[in-house]
Tab-separated table of C-alpha atoms in Angstrom:
chain	number	residue	atom	x	y	z
A	530	MET	CA	13.861	-12.399	-31.667
A	531	THR	CA	14.270	-9.876	-28.835
A	532	GLU	CA	11.471	-10.053	-26.292
A	533	LYS	CA	9.329	-6.918	-26.300
A	534	LEU	CA	9.495	-5.256	-22.913
A	535	LEU	CA	8.065	-2.184	-21.255
A	536	ASN	CA	10.625	0.579	-21.006
A	537	HIS	CA	11.665	0.695	-17.375
A	538	ARG	CA	14.105	2.044	-14.813
A	539	ALA	CA	15.433	0.039	-11.869
A	540	GLU	CA	17.059	1.657	-8.859
A	541	GLY	CA	18.005	0.667	-5.337
A	542	PRO	CA	19.716	-2.412	-3.892
A	543	THR	CA	19.358	-5.549	-6.005
A	544	SER	CA	19.238	-7.550	-2.778
A	545	GLY	CA	16.270	-5.580	-1.477
A	546	PRO	CA	12.605	-6.526	-1.823
A	547	THR	CA	11.218	-5.476	-5.209
A	548	LEU	CA	8.605	-2.736	-5.545
A	549	ILE	CA	7.112	-2.151	-9.008
A	550	LEU	CA	5.568	1.274	-9.667
A	551	GLY	CA	2.875	1.688	-12.315
A	552	PRO	CA	2.039	5.054	-13.977
A	553	SER	CA	-1.217	6.716	-14.914
A	554	LEU	CA	-2.545	7.236	-18.430
A	555	GLY	CA	-0.729	10.014	-20.260
A	556	THR	CA	2.338	10.089	-18.022
A	557	SER	CA	5.747	8.444	-18.053
A	558	LEU	CA	7.880	6.848	-15.370
A	559	ALA	CA	8.846	10.437	-14.467
A	560	LEU	CA	5.554	10.477	-12.548
A	561	TRP	CA	7.455	8.836	-9.668
A	562	ASP	CA	10.500	11.143	-9.684
A	563	LYS	CA	9.780	12.654	-6.262
A	564	VAL	CA	8.988	9.331	-4.592
A	565	ALA	CA	10.962	6.514	-6.229
A	566	PRO	CA	14.453	7.654	-5.107
A	567	GLU	CA	13.339	7.658	-1.473
A	568	LEU	CA	11.647	4.271	-1.780
A	569	SER	CA	14.795	2.891	-3.401
A	570	VAL	CA	16.731	3.369	-0.161
A	571	THR	CA	15.141	0.158	1.102
A	572	HIS	CA	13.637	-1.464	-2.016
A	573	ARG	CA	14.649	-2.508	-5.480
A	574	VAL	CA	12.310	-0.085	-7.255
A	575	VAL	CA	11.260	-0.785	-10.838
A	576	ARG	CA	9.082	1.770	-12.633
A	577	PHE	CA	7.836	1.443	-16.193
A	578	ASP	CA	6.259	3.304	-19.102
A	579	LEU	CA	2.901	2.248	-20.553
A	580	PRO	CA	2.765	1.319	-24.252
A	581	GLY	CA	3.029	4.449	-26.352
A	582	HIS	CA	4.261	6.464	-23.378
A	583	GLY	CA	7.829	7.524	-22.593
A	584	GLY	CA	10.176	4.951	-24.075
A	585	THR	CA	7.758	2.036	-24.556
A	586	PRO	CA	6.652	1.254	-28.136
A	587	ALA	CA	2.940	1.648	-28.801
A	588	GLY	CA	2.805	-1.668	-30.640
A	589	LEU	CA	2.993	-3.766	-27.471
A	590	ILE	CA	-0.812	-3.486	-27.379
A	591	GLY	CA	-3.433	-2.634	-29.976
A	592	PRO	CA	-7.099	-1.635	-30.327
A	593	GLY	CA	-9.329	-3.500	-27.897
A	594	ALA	CA	-6.520	-3.949	-25.360
A	595	THR	CA	-7.428	-4.942	-21.819
A	596	ILE	CA	-5.972	-4.488	-18.356
A	597	ALA	CA	-5.093	-8.186	-18.540
A	598	ASP	CA	-2.855	-7.407	-21.533
A	599	LEU	CA	-1.075	-4.655	-19.598
A	600	ALA	CA	-0.724	-6.860	-16.523
A	601	GLY	CA	0.827	-9.525	-18.749
A	602	LEU	CA	3.433	-7.021	-19.920
A	603	VAL	CA	4.284	-6.218	-16.284
A	604	LEU	CA	4.747	-9.920	-15.527
A	605	THR	CA	6.935	-10.330	-18.619
A	606	LEU	CA	9.068	-7.425	-17.416
A	607	ALA	CA	9.344	-8.957	-13.936
A	608	ASP	CA	10.316	-12.326	-15.424
A	609	SER	CA	13.001	-10.703	-17.567
A	610	LEU	CA	14.507	-9.134	-14.432
A	611	GLY	CA	14.399	-12.387	-12.475
A	612	ILE	CA	11.710	-11.087	-10.125
A	613	GLU	CA	9.402	-13.816	-8.875
A	614	ARG	CA	7.412	-11.891	-6.271
A	615	PHE	CA	7.040	-8.161	-5.792
A	616	ALA	CA	5.161	-5.401	-4.041
A	617	TYR	CA	3.219	-3.149	-6.387
A	618	ALA	CA	1.981	0.443	-6.282
A	619	GLY	CA	0.124	2.096	-9.151
A	620	VAL	CA	-1.621	5.356	-9.974
A	621	SER	CA	-4.955	5.371	-11.862
A	622	LEU	CA	-4.433	2.984	-14.808
A	623	GLY	CA	-1.366	1.706	-12.975
A	624	GLY	CA	-3.609	1.009	-9.975
A	625	ALA	CA	-6.031	-0.948	-12.148
A	626	ILE	CA	-3.118	-3.121	-13.278
A	627	GLY	CA	-2.211	-3.728	-9.655
A	628	GLN	CA	-5.735	-4.787	-8.734
A	629	TYR	CA	-5.819	-7.205	-11.658
A	630	LEU	CA	-2.481	-8.718	-10.676
A	631	ALA	CA	-3.565	-9.145	-7.055
A	632	VAL	CA	-6.788	-10.898	-8.122
A	633	HIS	CA	-5.478	-13.091	-10.946
A	634	HIS	CA	-1.810	-13.575	-10.003
A	635	PRO	CA	-1.758	-13.513	-6.190
A	636	GLU	CA	1.329	-15.713	-6.118
A	637	ARG	CA	3.332	-12.873	-7.703
A	638	VAL	CA	2.169	-9.932	-5.563
A	639	SER	CA	3.299	-9.579	-1.939
A	640	SER	CA	1.486	-6.320	-1.155
A	641	LEU	CA	-0.467	-3.679	-3.042
A	642	ALA	CA	-1.019	0.081	-3.021
A	643	VAL	CA	-3.771	1.558	-5.210
A	644	ILE	CA	-3.412	5.329	-5.666
A	645	CYS	CA	-6.049	7.649	-7.161
A	646	SER	CA	-7.576	4.771	-9.091
A	647	SER	CA	-10.822	2.827	-9.294
A	648	ALA	CA	-12.284	-0.654	-9.569
A	649	HIS	CA	-14.134	0.698	-12.621
A	650	PHE	CA	-13.779	3.877	-14.654
A	651	ASN	CA	-17.412	4.854	-15.308
A	652	GLY	CA	-18.066	2.467	-18.166
A	653	ALA	CA	-16.899	2.094	-21.723
A	654	LYS	CA	-18.605	5.019	-23.524
A	655	PRO	CA	-16.438	7.977	-22.361
A	656	TRP	CA	-13.284	5.975	-23.015
A	657	GLN	CA	-14.477	4.902	-26.450
A	658	GLU	CA	-15.139	8.540	-27.261
A	659	ARG	CA	-11.717	9.607	-25.989
A	660	ALA	CA	-9.972	6.821	-27.913
A	661	GLU	CA	-11.767	7.808	-31.126
A	662	LEU	CA	-10.834	11.471	-30.585
A	663	VAL	CA	-7.173	10.653	-30.024
A	664	ARG	CA	-6.982	8.310	-33.020
A	665	ARG	CA	-8.547	11.014	-35.171
A	666	GLU	CA	-6.898	14.204	-33.878
A	667	GLY	CA	-3.880	13.184	-31.790
A	668	LEU	CA	-3.126	14.291	-28.247
A	669	ALA	CA	-2.353	17.998	-28.548
A	670	GLY	CA	-5.879	19.155	-27.728
A	671	LEU	CA	-6.369	16.686	-24.885
A	672	ALA	CA	-3.060	17.697	-23.327
A	673	GLU	CA	-4.364	21.250	-22.991
A	674	THR	CA	-6.830	20.042	-20.357
A	675	ALA	CA	-4.335	17.854	-18.471
A	676	ASP	CA	-3.780	20.340	-15.651
A	677	ALA	CA	-7.502	20.496	-14.871
A	678	ARG	CA	-7.783	16.703	-14.809
A	679	TRP	CA	-4.563	16.047	-12.892
A	680	PHE	CA	-3.919	18.889	-10.453
A	681	THR	CA	-5.580	21.373	-8.142
A	682	PRO	CA	-5.886	24.922	-9.557
A	683	GLY	CA	-2.577	26.713	-9.924
A	684	PHE	CA	-0.396	23.596	-9.804
A	685	THR	CA	1.308	22.059	-12.824
A	686	VAL	CA	4.304	20.003	-13.864
A	687	PRO	CA	5.167	21.018	-17.441
A	688	GLU	CA	7.350	17.952	-18.026
A	689	LEU	CA	4.432	15.594	-17.353
A	690	VAL	CA	2.104	17.634	-19.549
A	691	ASP	CA	4.723	17.350	-22.300
A	692	ASP	CA	4.772	13.569	-21.762
A	693	HIS	CA	1.008	13.607	-22.294
A	694	ARG	CA	1.297	15.686	-25.461
A	695	ASN	CA	4.091	13.518	-26.860
A	696	ALA	CA	2.512	10.113	-26.173
A	697	ASP	CA	1.797	7.938	-29.196
A	698	PRO	CA	-1.923	8.271	-30.082
A	699	ALA	CA	-2.253	4.576	-30.926
A	700	GLY	CA	-0.800	3.441	-27.604
A	701	TYR	CA	-2.787	6.029	-25.645
A	702	ALA	CA	-6.021	5.028	-27.372
A	703	ALA	CA	-5.393	1.338	-26.701
A	704	CYS	CA	-4.921	2.175	-23.006
A	705	CYS	CA	-8.274	4.010	-23.143
A	706	ASP	CA	-9.820	0.805	-24.500
A	707	ALA	CA	-8.397	-1.075	-21.521
A	708	LEU	CA	-9.808	1.435	-19.038
A	709	GLY	CA	-13.232	1.351	-20.677
A	710	ALA	CA	-13.464	-2.439	-20.403
A	711	PHE	CA	-12.202	-2.607	-16.807
A	712	ASP	CA	-14.572	-3.496	-13.963
A	713	ILE	CA	-13.179	-5.623	-11.172
A	714	ARG	CA	-15.711	-4.752	-8.446
A	715	GLU	CA	-17.080	-8.264	-8.074
A	716	ASP	CA	-13.572	-9.695	-7.625
A	717	LEU	CA	-12.167	-7.259	-5.075
A	718	HIS	CA	-12.938	-9.663	-2.219
A	719	ARG	CA	-10.412	-12.056	-3.776
A	720	ILE	CA	-7.511	-9.702	-3.022
A	721	THR	CA	-5.787	-11.224	-0.013
A	722	VAL	CA	-2.459	-9.352	0.070
A	723	PRO	CA	-1.986	-6.341	2.390
A	724	THR	CA	-3.601	-3.447	0.539
A	725	LEU	CA	-3.331	0.321	0.914
A	726	VAL	CA	-5.745	2.620	-0.907
A	727	VAL	CA	-4.829	6.300	-1.358
A	728	ALA	CA	-7.271	8.990	-2.497
A	729	GLY	CA	-6.692	12.597	-3.505
A	730	ARG	CA	-9.444	14.535	-1.814
A	731	GLU	CA	-9.751	16.969	-4.744
A	732	ASP	CA	-9.563	14.290	-7.472
A	733	PRO	CA	-12.270	14.715	-10.157
A	734	ALA	CA	-11.117	11.729	-12.245
A	735	THR	CA	-11.286	9.048	-9.542
A	736	PRO	CA	-13.067	10.739	-6.610
A	737	PRO	CA	-12.503	9.508	-3.045
A	738	ALA	CA	-15.757	7.531	-3.228
A	739	HIS	CA	-14.110	5.248	-5.818
A	740	LEU	CA	-11.208	4.569	-3.472
A	741	ARG	CA	-13.534	3.990	-0.514
A	742	GLU	CA	-15.335	1.402	-2.618
A	743	ILE	CA	-12.075	-0.499	-3.067
A	744	ALA	CA	-11.097	-0.197	0.585
A	745	ASP	CA	-14.524	-1.416	1.735
A	746	ALA	CA	-14.409	-4.461	-0.548
A	747	VAL	CA	-10.795	-5.639	-0.097
A	748	PRO	CA	-10.438	-7.598	3.163
A	749	GLY	CA	-8.281	-5.717	5.644
A	750	ALA	CA	-7.495	-2.816	3.309
A	751	SER	CA	-6.626	0.592	4.742
A	752	LEU	CA	-7.590	3.958	3.244
A	753	THR	CA	-5.674	7.237	3.284
A	754	GLU	CA	-7.187	10.458	1.922
A	755	ILE	CA	-4.739	13.233	1.093
A	756	SER	CA	-5.956	16.801	1.335
A	757	GLY	CA	-4.854	19.352	-1.230
A	758	ALA	CA	-4.273	16.666	-3.833
A	759	SER	CA	-5.985	15.925	-7.121
A	760	HIS	CA	-5.548	12.941	-9.450
A	761	LEU	CA	-1.744	12.898	-9.513
A	762	ALA	CA	-1.318	13.077	-5.749
A	763	VAL	CA	2.049	11.346	-6.077
A	764	VAL	CA	3.311	14.512	-7.806
A	765	GLU	CA	1.295	17.172	-6.020
A	766	ARG	CA	1.752	15.818	-2.467
A	767	PRO	CA	4.767	13.500	-2.730
A	768	GLU	CA	5.680	13.699	0.959
A	769	ALA	CA	2.232	12.547	2.040
A	770	VAL	CA	2.144	9.732	-0.506
A	771	LEU	CA	5.669	8.659	0.440
A	772	ALA	CA	4.737	8.518	4.134
A	773	ALA	CA	1.716	6.362	3.339
A	774	LEU	CA	3.709	3.998	1.127
A	775	ARG	CA	6.529	3.657	3.644
A	776	GLY	CA	4.067	2.856	6.397
A	777	HIS	CA	2.427	0.218	4.208
A	778	PHE	CA	5.524	-1.454	2.781
A	779	ASP	CA	7.562	-1.397	6.006
A	780	GLY	CA	6.599	-4.887	7.144
A	781	HIS	CA	10.236	-6.009	7.265
A	782	ALA	CA	11.162	-3.175	9.601
A	783	ARG	CA	8.237	-3.798	11.949
A	784	ARG	CA	8.821	-7.539	12.127
A	785	GLY	CA	12.558	-6.939	12.385
A	786	MET	CA	12.106	-4.773	15.454
A	787	GLU	CA	9.948	-7.465	17.044
A	788	VAL	CA	12.634	-10.115	16.465
A	789	ARG	CA	15.396	-7.802	17.635
A	790	ARG	CA	13.557	-7.323	20.924
A	791	GLU	CA	12.980	-11.053	21.281
A	792	VAL	CA	16.684	-11.821	20.742
A	793	PHE	CA	18.321	-8.913	22.609
A	794	GLY	CA	15.604	-7.968	25.103
A	795	ASP	CA	13.605	-4.766	25.505
A	796	ALA	CA	16.154	-3.067	27.767
A	797	TYR	CA	18.960	-3.269	25.213
A	798	VAL	CA	16.789	-2.175	22.277
A	799	ASP	CA	15.336	0.718	24.265
A	800	ARG	CA	18.849	1.913	25.117
A	801	ALA	CA	19.910	1.595	21.477
A	802	GLN	CA	16.935	3.649	20.337
A	803	THR	CA	17.640	6.424	22.835
A	804	ARG	CA	21.182	6.672	21.432
A	805	GLN	CA	19.939	6.919	17.850
A	806	THR	CA	20.638	10.221	16.089
A	807	PRO	CA	19.648	11.585	12.683
A	808	PHE	CA	23.148	10.584	11.555
A	809	THR	CA	22.651	6.911	12.535
A	810	ALA	CA	18.904	6.603	11.834
A	811	ARG	CA	19.200	5.204	8.309
A	812	PHE	CA	21.770	2.643	9.415
A	813	GLN	CA	19.491	1.506	12.238
A	814	ASP	CA	16.622	1.278	9.759
A	815	PHE	CA	18.846	-0.818	7.463
A	816	ILE	CA	19.661	-3.204	10.332
A	817	SER	CA	16.002	-3.566	11.290
A	818	ARG	CA	14.924	-4.320	7.732
A	819	TYR	CA	17.634	-6.619	6.482
A	820	ALA	CA	19.452	-8.212	9.411
A	821	TRP	CA	16.407	-8.632	11.642
A	822	GLY	CA	13.482	-8.268	9.247
A	823	GLU	CA	14.730	-10.685	6.575
A	824	ILE	CA	17.641	-12.826	7.769
A	825	TRP	CA	16.661	-13.530	11.373
A	826	THR	CA	13.028	-14.103	10.387
A	827	ASP	CA	13.922	-16.740	7.781
A	828	PRO	CA	12.642	-20.066	9.229
A	829	THR	CA	15.243	-22.145	7.355
A	830	LEU	CA	17.539	-21.959	10.389
A	831	THR	CA	16.516	-21.869	14.039
A	832	ARG	CA	17.557	-18.971	16.236
A	833	ARG	CA	19.881	-21.320	18.111
A	834	GLU	CA	21.631	-22.141	14.848
A	835	ARG	CA	21.789	-18.485	13.840
A	836	SER	CA	23.371	-17.629	17.200
A	837	MET	CA	26.086	-20.237	16.718
A	838	ILE	CA	26.845	-18.967	13.207
A	839	THR	CA	26.916	-15.363	14.423
A	840	LEU	CA	29.272	-16.142	17.318
A	841	THR	CA	31.688	-17.823	14.909
A	842	ALA	CA	31.620	-14.942	12.438
A	843	LEU	CA	32.224	-12.356	15.162
A	844	VAL	CA	35.210	-14.305	16.505
A	845	ALA	CA	36.628	-14.640	12.996
A	846	HIS	CA	36.564	-10.874	12.504
A	847	GLY	CA	37.600	-9.943	16.049
A	848	HIS	CA	34.408	-8.029	16.862
A	849	TYR	CA	34.517	-8.739	20.598
A	850	ASP	CA	32.164	-5.952	21.749
A	851	GLU	CA	29.559	-7.329	19.389
A	852	LEU	CA	30.477	-10.846	20.537
A	853	ALA	CA	29.552	-9.965	24.106
A	854	LEU	CA	26.155	-8.782	22.917
A	855	HIS	CA	25.571	-11.981	20.974
A	856	VAL	CA	26.683	-14.237	23.821
A	857	ARG	CA	23.786	-12.730	25.784
A	858	ALA	CA	21.547	-13.206	22.732
A	859	ALA	CA	22.665	-16.833	22.420
A	860	ARG	CA	21.574	-17.479	25.991
A	861	ARG	CA	18.159	-15.939	25.205
A	862	ASN	CA	17.999	-18.180	22.123
A	863	GLY	CA	18.473	-21.284	24.267
A	864	LEU	CA	22.198	-22.074	24.088
A	865	THR	CA	23.770	-23.352	27.316
A	866	PRO	CA	27.155	-22.085	28.525
A	867	GLU	CA	28.576	-25.489	27.558
A	868	GLU	CA	27.259	-25.125	23.984
A	869	ILE	CA	28.657	-21.605	23.721
A	870	GLY	CA	32.013	-22.943	24.921
A	871	ALA	CA	31.889	-25.703	22.299
A	872	VAL	CA	31.286	-23.129	19.568
A	873	LEU	CA	34.231	-21.027	20.749
A	874	LEU	CA	36.438	-24.098	20.986
A	875	GLN	CA	35.719	-24.863	17.346
A	876	THR	CA	36.697	-21.312	16.423
A	877	ALA	CA	40.156	-22.074	17.825
A	878	VAL	CA	40.589	-24.530	14.951
A	879	TYR	CA	39.130	-22.444	12.129
A	880	CYS	CA	39.706	-18.847	13.293
A	881	GLY	CA	42.925	-19.237	15.290
A	882	VAL	CA	43.878	-19.754	18.923
A	883	PRO	CA	44.502	-16.066	19.750
A	884	ALA	CA	41.043	-15.140	18.431
A	885	ALA	CA	39.441	-17.937	20.429
A	886	ASN	CA	41.389	-16.932	23.539
A	887	SER	CA	39.965	-13.399	23.379
A	888	ALA	CA	36.531	-14.817	22.640
A	889	PHE	CA	36.625	-17.091	25.691
A	890	ALA	CA	37.616	-14.151	27.876
A	891	THR	CA	34.722	-12.084	26.545
A	892	ALA	CA	32.201	-14.913	26.913
A	893	GLN	CA	33.404	-15.791	30.412
A	894	ARG	CA	32.871	-12.193	31.528
A	895	VAL	CA	29.363	-12.107	30.082
A	896	LEU	CA	28.352	-15.440	31.558
A	897	ALA	CA	29.724	-14.425	34.965
A	898	GLU	CA	27.659	-11.225	34.841
A	899	GLU	CA	24.629	-13.340	34.026
A	900	GLU	CA	25.168	-15.496	37.114
A	901	ALA	CA	25.781	-12.550	39.420
């Protein structure tokens, strides 16, 4: 029997850290169209449709569904993709799923962003009434008021309103049941992962006070309020939301820059940054995230060991300018000139005598400059 999964789209490097994006009620994964491609430059981005929305069958949940049920579907999706641990960002209902995961499955969530959401959604009664209406009459009438609930006056995205109108009433109603039963206020203090909370200042569905409540209760959480944005701020103000998410999920880049400075020294890194241009900026960002933010921060090998491996690889490929840089780095990482010489001598056996000869010349020049 084929496992029932949420319809999803994955984009970005498979080797990158995973970021799962959760949608709001009534929308599809298209909600993230203006943000996900940019986030996928540095992350493996996985976005999904709720049951009864987009391409996900309504039957994955039924009447009386809970946020726990939806969170379970997200974990099943992650398992099917071989994802053990992930960052998570969600809008409204998607944000409720994220809060639940961070409280009840902290081993799976590395960091969290809660966007235009709440720790509760004003009790069960309004959601029971909406679910009953949708089960009885469908979604056509409710979709007519989507713009007023989602956007500031004069703004609309017809494709998302169509997604609302075309959602399966049974799946939509079951999601309403989940929202009505959700109240995680007493557990917010249990969220220990880095948490960003984003509010749309003009949001009538989950007003900024709801987001401040989350930020005040989650230890160390930060709050960003976006002006000119209503409930679907990720659509109405994508640049502002993207900037907030990048700043929150950029831990690898920040730590990578710290390690790069420790290995190469401030003077070298400062010079490299002054030479950076818009043309080279994304490559430099890539280096900071992956080479320095993930590989060099991995404690499995010491920096001394990483220096020896790096010297060997550079000799093997004849990258002697880079070799000079890493001879200096090796000295900062604690290798003696004798140990560097021993590494280069071994490269004569496995990389060839001519390569080692050039490497010795490069290293001798660097070490002489160091003594001068």
